Amino acid sequence: RKEVEQDPGPFNVPEGATVAFNCTYSNSASQSFFWYRQDCRKEPKLLMSVYSSGNEDGRFTAQLNRASQYISLLIRDSKLSDSATYLCVVNEKAGANNLFFGTGTRLTVIP
Amino acid sequence: ETGVTQTPRHLVMGMTNKKSLKCEQHLGHNAMYWYKQSAKKPLELMFVYSLEERVENNSVPSRFSPECPNSSHLFLHLHTLQPEDSALYLCASSQNSGGRQETQYFGPGTRLLVL
């Protein structure tokens, strides 16, 4: 059983579209949650942390549903520069160093 | 961005070679990590060093040997690797304090090909 599961995509959307990704995690005791972005042949970079109350950063909105054990990322008004792989990341234990990564969801924004 | 640097960026080695990957972080962090990223698989944590002591070893084969001489440097020594070890090896660092893990910052990775 995978700790973190994501739809690998690819998601191909036109510029300006709204797109949403979901991610599920297996450990109900998981403590903290993140979305990372990874461009082709580059390293992952933190996009945003995901808080229980939900949080927004510009065009990006992250939500956490602990009861259903899923995390979502919504991107509004997609830009060409949003094309990347989006990694769902879960930290299962407070203070632990072990992050669990999903395989990532590939997004391509088309002109 | 040069917060976490890795060398070499690309490496081709035979199965009988010995090589080392180097990582250096310039962020003043107290924890460093090695990850393996293979095609179509999630990042796999290999080793964690916190305050220069190894705290996690996720059953990685002994042909991978980490070394953390100080809080800014991390090495991964490689010997008698197998073709299936070909992957992107990513180093990361973070500042962990008060039982709470902060964001991990990744280096650009070393793309390794084992022939």
PDB file of C-alpha atoms in Angstrom:
ATOM      1  CA  ARG A   1       0.000   0.000   0.000  1.00  0.00           C
ATOM      2  CA  LYS A   2       1.369   3.383  -0.957  1.00  0.00           C
ATOM      3  CA  GLU A   3       1.603   5.983   1.775  1.00  0.00           C
ATOM      4  CA  VAL A   4       0.679   8.771  -0.605  1.00  0.00           C
ATOM      5  CA  GLU A   5      -1.294   8.337  -3.819  1.00  0.00           C
ATOM      6  CA  GLN A   6      -1.813  10.769  -6.636  1.00  0.00           C
ATOM      7  CA  ASP A   7      -3.283  10.587 -10.112  1.00  0.00           C
ATOM      8  CA  PRO A   8      -0.174  10.785 -12.324  1.00  0.00           C
ATOM      9  CA  GLY A   9      -2.081  12.574 -15.093  1.00  0.00           C
ATOM     10  CA  PRO A  10      -1.094  14.084 -17.391  1.00  0.00           C
ATOM     11  CA  PHE A  11      -3.491  16.965 -17.076  1.00  0.00           C
ATOM     12  CA  ASN A  12      -3.497  19.100 -20.216  1.00  0.00           C
ATOM     13  CA  VAL A  13      -5.420  22.334 -19.726  1.00  0.00           C
ATOM     14  CA  PRO A  14      -5.715  25.581 -21.680  1.00  0.00           C
ATOM     15  CA  GLU A  15      -4.356  28.830 -20.329  1.00  0.00           C
ATOM     16  CA  GLY A  16      -6.759  30.464 -17.947  1.00  0.00           C
ATOM     17  CA  ALA A  17      -8.403  27.222 -16.900  1.00  0.00           C
ATOM     18  CA  THR A  18      -8.925  26.091 -13.334  1.00  0.00           C
ATOM     19  CA  VAL A  19      -7.457  22.709 -12.464  1.00  0.00           C
ATOM     20  CA  ALA A  20      -7.582  20.653  -9.279  1.00  0.00           C
ATOM     21  CA  PHE A  21      -5.416  17.807  -8.040  1.00  0.00           C
ATOM     22  CA  ASN A  22      -6.230  15.427  -5.239  1.00  0.00           C
ATOM     23  CA  CYS A  23      -3.987  13.269  -3.157  1.00  0.00           C
ATOM     24  CA  THR A  24      -4.796  10.616  -0.568  1.00  0.00           C
ATOM     25  CA  TYR A  25      -2.661   9.406   2.293  1.00  0.00           C
ATOM     26  CA  SER A  26      -2.849   6.164   4.218  1.00  0.00           C
ATOM     27  CA  ASN A  27      -1.733   7.094   7.727  1.00  0.00           C
ATOM     28  CA  SER A  28      -4.530   8.814   9.632  1.00  0.00           C
ATOM     29  CA  ALA A  29      -2.018  10.057  12.208  1.00  0.00           C
ATOM     30  CA  SER A  30      -0.092  12.088   9.628  1.00  0.00           C
ATOM     31  CA  GLN A  31       0.927  15.451  10.957  1.00  0.00           C
ATOM     32  CA  SER A  32       1.827  17.855   8.209  1.00  0.00           C
ATOM     33  CA  PHE A  33       1.222  18.172   4.518  1.00  0.00           C
ATOM     34  CA  PHE A  34       2.805  19.966   1.622  1.00  0.00           C
ATOM     35  CA  TRP A  35       2.628  20.514  -2.103  1.00  0.00           C
ATOM     36  CA  TYR A  36       5.949  20.633  -3.908  1.00  0.00           C
ATOM     37  CA  ARG A  37       6.494  21.546  -7.522  1.00  0.00           C
ATOM     38  CA  GLN A  38       9.085  19.849  -9.716  1.00  0.00           C
ATOM     39  CA  ASP A  39       9.973  21.182 -13.144  1.00  0.00           C
ATOM     40  CA  CYS A  40      11.364  18.855 -15.761  1.00  0.00           C
ATOM     41  CA  ARG A  41      14.900  17.748 -14.838  1.00  0.00           C
ATOM     42  CA  LYS A  42      14.937  20.050 -11.826  1.00  0.00           C
ATOM     43  CA  GLU A  43      14.702  19.533  -8.090  1.00  0.00           C
ATOM     44  CA  PRO A  44      11.438  19.681  -6.111  1.00  0.00           C
ATOM     45  CA  LYS A  45      10.618  23.035  -4.558  1.00  0.00           C
ATOM     46  CA  LEU A  46       8.053  23.804  -1.895  1.00  0.00           C
ATOM     47  CA  LEU A  47       4.922  25.328  -3.384  1.00  0.00           C
ATOM     48  CA  MET A  48       2.909  25.594  -0.193  1.00  0.00           C
ATOM     49  CA  SER A  49       2.207  23.935   3.114  1.00  0.00           C
ATOM     50  CA  VAL A  50      -1.327  22.673   3.687  1.00  0.00           C
ATOM     51  CA  TYR A  51      -3.091  23.695   6.873  1.00  0.00           C
ATOM     52  CA  SER A  52      -6.212  22.226   8.418  1.00  0.00           C
ATOM     53  CA  SER A  53      -8.150  25.403   7.816  1.00  0.00           C
ATOM     54  CA  GLY A  54      -7.105  25.531   4.188  1.00  0.00           C
ATOM     55  CA  ASN A  55      -4.838  28.177   2.783  1.00  0.00           C
ATOM     56  CA  GLU A  56      -4.472  30.303  -0.289  1.00  0.00           C
ATOM     57  CA  ASP A  57      -1.467  31.823  -1.995  1.00  0.00           C
ATOM     58  CA  GLY A  58      -2.422  33.895  -4.990  1.00  0.00           C
ATOM     59  CA  ARG A  59      -3.910  31.594  -7.609  1.00  0.00           C
ATOM     60  CA  PHE A  60      -3.182  28.496  -5.538  1.00  0.00           C
ATOM     61  CA  THR A  61      -5.494  27.074  -2.878  1.00  0.00           C
ATOM     62  CA  ALA A  62      -4.715  24.033  -0.750  1.00  0.00           C
ATOM     63  CA  GLN A  63      -7.250  22.097   1.303  1.00  0.00           C
ATOM     64  CA  LEU A  64      -6.917  19.292   3.817  1.00  0.00           C
ATOM     65  CA  ASN A  65      -9.675  16.839   4.681  1.00  0.00           C
ATOM     66  CA  ARG A  66      -8.481  14.760   7.624  1.00  0.00           C
ATOM     67  CA  ALA A  67     -11.658  12.700   7.848  1.00  0.00           C
ATOM     68  CA  SER A  68     -11.265  11.481   4.290  1.00  0.00           C
ATOM     69  CA  GLN A  69      -7.477  11.633   4.342  1.00  0.00           C
ATOM     70  CA  TYR A  70      -7.062  13.672   1.241  1.00  0.00           C
ATOM     71  CA  ILE A  71      -5.351  16.871   0.237  1.00  0.00           C
ATOM     72  CA  SER A  72      -6.221  19.028  -2.727  1.00  0.00           C
ATOM     73  CA  LEU A  73      -4.539  21.730  -4.746  1.00  0.00           C
ATOM     74  CA  LEU A  74      -6.553  24.146  -6.872  1.00  0.00           C
ATOM     75  CA  ILE A  75      -4.884  26.321  -9.478  1.00  0.00           C
ATOM     76  CA  ARG A  76      -6.956  29.155 -10.907  1.00  0.00           C
ATOM     77  CA  ASP A  77      -6.255  31.098 -14.102  1.00  0.00           C
ATOM     78  CA  SER A  78      -3.544  28.648 -15.200  1.00  0.00           C
ATOM     79  CA  LYS A  79      -0.395  30.100 -16.725  1.00  0.00           C
ATOM     80  CA  LEU A  80       2.029  28.440 -19.115  1.00  0.00           C
ATOM     81  CA  SER A  81       4.621  28.659 -16.340  1.00  0.00           C
ATOM     82  CA  ASP A  82       2.460  26.430 -14.134  1.00  0.00           C
ATOM     83  CA  SER A  83       3.423  23.466 -16.306  1.00  0.00           C
ATOM     84  CA  ALA A  84       5.271  21.105 -13.970  1.00  0.00           C
ATOM     85  CA  THR A  85       4.818  18.009 -11.835  1.00  0.00           C
ATOM     86  CA  TYR A  86       3.054  18.624  -8.541  1.00  0.00           C
ATOM     87  CA  LEU A  87       4.131  16.398  -5.658  1.00  0.00           C
ATOM     88  CA  CYS A  88       1.937  15.690  -2.665  1.00  0.00           C
ATOM     89  CA  VAL A  89       4.046  15.259   0.466  1.00  0.00           C
ATOM     90  CA  VAL A  90       3.088  13.986   3.911  1.00  0.00           C
ATOM     91  CA  ASN A  91       4.978  13.957   7.193  1.00  0.00           C
ATOM     92  CA  GLU A  92       3.648  11.067   9.243  1.00  0.00           C
ATOM     93  CA  LYS A  93       5.109  11.891  12.628  1.00  0.00           C
ATOM     94  CA  ALA A  94       5.598  15.143  14.503  1.00  0.00           C
ATOM     95  CA  GLY A  95       9.256  15.948  14.672  1.00  0.00           C
ATOM     96  CA  ALA A  96      10.107  13.118  12.349  1.00  0.00           C
ATOM     97  CA  ASN A  97      12.409  13.583   9.427  1.00  0.00           C
ATOM     98  CA  ASN A  98      10.642  11.199   7.135  1.00  0.00           C
ATOM     99  CA  LEU A  99       8.582  12.784   4.396  1.00  0.00           C
ATOM    100  CA  PHE A 100       6.519  10.574   2.109  1.00  0.00           C
ATOM    101  CA  PHE A 101       6.161  11.735  -1.468  1.00  0.00           C
ATOM    102  CA  GLY A 102       3.537  10.892  -4.027  1.00  0.00           C
ATOM    103  CA  THR A 103       4.617  10.055  -7.553  1.00  0.00           C
ATOM    104  CA  GLY A 104       3.414  13.457  -8.688  1.00  0.00           C
ATOM    105  CA  THR A 105       0.764  14.782 -11.059  1.00  0.00           C
ATOM    106  CA  ARG A 106       1.973  16.119 -14.362  1.00  0.00           C
ATOM    107  CA  LEU A 107       0.338  19.358 -15.531  1.00  0.00           C
ATOM    108  CA  THR A 108       0.767  20.916 -18.959  1.00  0.00           C
ATOM    109  CA  VAL A 109      -0.832  24.268 -19.635  1.00  0.00           C
ATOM    110  CA  ILE A 110      -1.460  24.760 -23.344  1.00  0.00           C
ATOM    111  CA  PRO A 111      -1.472  28.175 -25.068  1.00  0.00           C
TER     112      PRO A 111
ATOM    113  CA  GLU B   1      19.676  29.697  -6.228  1.00  0.00           C
ATOM    114  CA  THR B   2      22.663  28.137  -4.463  1.00  0.00           C
ATOM    115  CA  GLY B   3      21.225  27.173  -1.081  1.00  0.00           C
ATOM    116  CA  VAL B   4      21.979  23.484  -1.644  1.00  0.00           C
ATOM    117  CA  THR B   5      24.601  22.449  -4.170  1.00  0.00           C
ATOM    118  CA  GLN B   6      25.446  19.001  -5.455  1.00  0.00           C
ATOM    119  CA  THR B   7      28.375  17.654  -7.454  1.00  0.00           C
ATOM    120  CA  PRO B   8      28.706  16.124  -9.895  1.00  0.00           C
ATOM    121  CA  ARG B   9      25.497  16.932 -11.744  1.00  0.00           C
ATOM    122  CA  HIS B  10      25.897  13.906 -14.002  1.00  0.00           C
ATOM    123  CA  LEU B  11      27.794  10.679 -13.438  1.00  0.00           C
ATOM    124  CA  VAL B  12      28.273   7.566 -15.517  1.00  0.00           C
ATOM    125  CA  MET B  13      29.968   4.666 -13.801  1.00  0.00           C
ATOM    126  CA  GLY B  14      30.596   0.996 -14.285  1.00  0.00           C
ATOM    127  CA  MET B  15      29.487  -1.606 -11.805  1.00  0.00           C
ATOM    128  CA  THR B  16      33.004  -2.049 -10.433  1.00  0.00           C
ATOM    129  CA  ASN B  17      33.724   1.654  -9.928  1.00  0.00           C
ATOM    130  CA  LYS B  18      33.795   3.599  -6.695  1.00  0.00           C
ATOM    131  CA  LYS B  19      32.527   7.155  -6.739  1.00  0.00           C
ATOM    132  CA  SER B  20      31.200   9.737  -4.305  1.00  0.00           C
ATOM    133  CA  LEU B  21      28.410  12.262  -4.528  1.00  0.00           C
ATOM    134  CA  LYS B  22      28.820  15.509  -2.658  1.00  0.00           C
ATOM    135  CA  CYS B  23      26.229  17.849  -1.208  1.00  0.00           C
ATOM    136  CA  GLU B  24      26.764  21.174   0.499  1.00  0.00           C
ATOM    137  CA  GLN B  25      24.143  23.402   2.093  1.00  0.00           C
ATOM    138  CA  HIS B  26      24.651  27.113   2.720  1.00  0.00           C
ATOM    139  CA  LEU B  27      21.459  27.658   4.702  1.00  0.00           C
ATOM    140  CA  GLY B  28      22.664  26.988   8.220  1.00  0.00           C
ATOM    141  CA  HIS B  29      20.370  23.972   8.533  1.00  0.00           C
ATOM    142  CA  ASN B  30      20.866  21.160  11.015  1.00  0.00           C
ATOM    143  CA  ALA B  31      19.491  18.217   9.037  1.00  0.00           C
ATOM    144  CA  MET B  32      20.451  16.775   5.663  1.00  0.00           C
ATOM    145  CA  TYR B  33      18.945  14.020   3.552  1.00  0.00           C
ATOM    146  CA  TRP B  34      19.656  11.771   0.598  1.00  0.00           C
ATOM    147  CA  TYR B  35      16.775  10.787  -1.670  1.00  0.00           C
ATOM    148  CA  LYS B  36      16.582   8.571  -4.733  1.00  0.00           C
ATOM    149  CA  GLN B  37      14.184   9.462  -7.553  1.00  0.00           C
ATOM    150  CA  SER B  38      13.572   6.831 -10.213  1.00  0.00           C
ATOM    151  CA  ALA B  39      11.308   7.218 -13.227  1.00  0.00           C
ATOM    152  CA  LYS B  40       7.603   6.900 -12.388  1.00  0.00           C
ATOM    153  CA  LYS B  41       8.345   6.213  -8.716  1.00  0.00           C
ATOM    154  CA  PRO B  42       8.025   8.538  -5.740  1.00  0.00           C
ATOM    155  CA  LEU B  43      11.063  10.022  -4.068  1.00  0.00           C
ATOM    156  CA  GLU B  44      12.545   7.460  -1.720  1.00  0.00           C
ATOM    157  CA  LEU B  45      14.277   8.633   1.419  1.00  0.00           C
ATOM    158  CA  MET B  46      17.644   6.911   1.781  1.00  0.00           C
ATOM    159  CA  PHE B  47      19.390   8.574   4.708  1.00  0.00           C
ATOM    160  CA  VAL B  48      18.793  11.326   7.221  1.00  0.00           C
ATOM    161  CA  TYR B  49      21.395  13.111   9.282  1.00  0.00           C
ATOM    162  CA  SER B  50      20.277  15.367  12.082  1.00  0.00           C
ATOM    163  CA  LEU B  51      22.948  17.294  13.964  1.00  0.00           C
ATOM    164  CA  GLU B  52      25.479  15.181  12.055  1.00  0.00           C
ATOM    165  CA  GLU B  53      24.136  11.898  13.436  1.00  0.00           C
ATOM    166  CA  ARG B  54      22.387   9.392  11.225  1.00  0.00           C
ATOM    167  CA  VAL B  55      18.833   8.957  12.434  1.00  0.00           C
ATOM    168  CA  GLU B  56      17.173   7.116   9.571  1.00  0.00           C
ATOM    169  CA  ASN B  57      18.376   4.370   7.295  1.00  0.00           C
ATOM    170  CA  ASN B  58      15.523   2.978   5.283  1.00  0.00           C
ATOM    171  CA  SER B  59      17.037  -0.398   4.527  1.00  0.00           C
ATOM    172  CA  VAL B  60      19.282   0.938   1.813  1.00  0.00           C
ATOM    173  CA  PRO B  61      21.774  -1.581   0.354  1.00  0.00           C
ATOM    174  CA  SER B  62      25.261  -1.392   1.793  1.00  0.00           C
ATOM    175  CA  ARG B  63      26.679  -0.448  -1.593  1.00  0.00           C
ATOM    176  CA  PHE B  64      25.476   3.052  -0.651  1.00  0.00           C
ATOM    177  CA  SER B  65      27.425   4.555   2.233  1.00  0.00           C
ATOM    178  CA  PRO B  66      26.673   8.036   3.582  1.00  0.00           C
ATOM    179  CA  GLU B  67      29.045  10.335   5.389  1.00  0.00           C
ATOM    180  CA  CYS B  68      28.277  13.597   7.158  1.00  0.00           C
ATOM    181  CA  PRO B  69      31.504  15.219   8.381  1.00  0.00           C
ATOM    182  CA  ASN B  70      29.746  18.418   9.514  1.00  0.00           C
ATOM    183  CA  SER B  71      26.359  20.076   9.361  1.00  0.00           C
ATOM    184  CA  SER B  72      27.039  21.651   5.961  1.00  0.00           C
ATOM    185  CA  HIS B  73      28.377  18.685   4.027  1.00  0.00           C
ATOM    186  CA  LEU B  74      26.964  15.319   3.096  1.00  0.00           C
ATOM    187  CA  PHE B  75      28.483  12.606   0.949  1.00  0.00           C
ATOM    188  CA  LEU B  76      27.130   9.455  -0.613  1.00  0.00           C
ATOM    189  CA  HIS B  77      29.831   6.904  -1.360  1.00  0.00           C
ATOM    190  CA  LEU B  78      28.987   4.436  -4.105  1.00  0.00           C
ATOM    191  CA  HIS B  79      30.604   1.091  -4.848  1.00  0.00           C
ATOM    192  CA  THR B  80      29.712  -1.972  -6.903  1.00  0.00           C
ATOM    193  CA  LEU B  81      26.424  -0.458  -7.976  1.00  0.00           C
ATOM    194  CA  GLN B  82      23.856  -2.205 -10.144  1.00  0.00           C
ATOM    195  CA  PRO B  83      22.138  -0.872 -13.281  1.00  0.00           C
ATOM    196  CA  GLU B  84      18.883  -0.539 -11.328  1.00  0.00           C
ATOM    197  CA  ASP B  85      20.621   2.038  -9.139  1.00  0.00           C
ATOM    198  CA  SER B  86      20.543   4.453 -12.069  1.00  0.00           C
ATOM    199  CA  ALA B  87      18.411   7.374 -10.909  1.00  0.00           C
ATOM    200  CA  LEU B  88      18.424  10.989  -9.828  1.00  0.00           C
ATOM    201  CA  TYR B  89      19.975  11.357  -6.374  1.00  0.00           C
ATOM    202  CA  LEU B  90      18.733  14.383  -4.531  1.00  0.00           C
ATOM    203  CA  CYS B  91      20.172  15.977  -1.436  1.00  0.00           C
ATOM    204  CA  ALA B  92      18.011  18.130   0.823  1.00  0.00           C
ATOM    205  CA  SER B  93      18.398  20.090   4.026  1.00  0.00           C
ATOM    206  CA  SER B  94      16.061  21.509   6.638  1.00  0.00           C
ATOM    207  CA  GLN B  95      16.103  23.229   9.987  1.00  0.00           C
ATOM    208  CA  ASN B  96      14.390  20.994  12.504  1.00  0.00           C
ATOM    209  CA  SER B  97      13.643  22.414  15.919  1.00  0.00           C
ATOM    210  CA  GLY B  98      11.191  21.997  18.747  1.00  0.00           C
ATOM    211  CA  GLY B  99       9.960  18.682  17.378  1.00  0.00           C
ATOM    212  CA  ARG B 100       8.663  20.360  14.254  1.00  0.00           C
ATOM    213  CA  GLN B 101      10.041  19.798  10.813  1.00  0.00           C
ATOM    214  CA  GLU B 102      10.566  22.783   8.620  1.00  0.00           C
ATOM    215  CA  THR B 103      10.586  22.914   4.840  1.00  0.00           C
ATOM    216  CA  GLN B 104      13.127  20.769   3.043  1.00  0.00           C
ATOM    217  CA  TYR B 105      15.218  22.503   0.413  1.00  0.00           C
ATOM    218  CA  PHE B 106      16.568  20.345  -2.371  1.00  0.00           C
ATOM    219  CA  GLY B 107      19.753  20.467  -4.360  1.00  0.00           C
ATOM    220  CA  PRO B 108      19.685  20.090  -8.161  1.00  0.00           C
ATOM    221  CA  GLY B 109      20.513  16.410  -7.959  1.00  0.00           C
ATOM    222  CA  THR B 110      23.082  14.088  -9.470  1.00  0.00           C
ATOM    223  CA  ARG B 111      21.832  12.082 -12.419  1.00  0.00           C
ATOM    224  CA  LEU B 112      23.548   8.715 -12.147  1.00  0.00           C
ATOM    225  CA  LEU B 113      23.803   6.087 -14.853  1.00  0.00           C
ATOM    226  CA  VAL B 114      25.282   2.706 -13.972  1.00  0.00           C
ATOM    227  CA  LEU B 115      26.445   0.646 -16.920  1.00  0.00           C
TER     228      LEU B 115
END
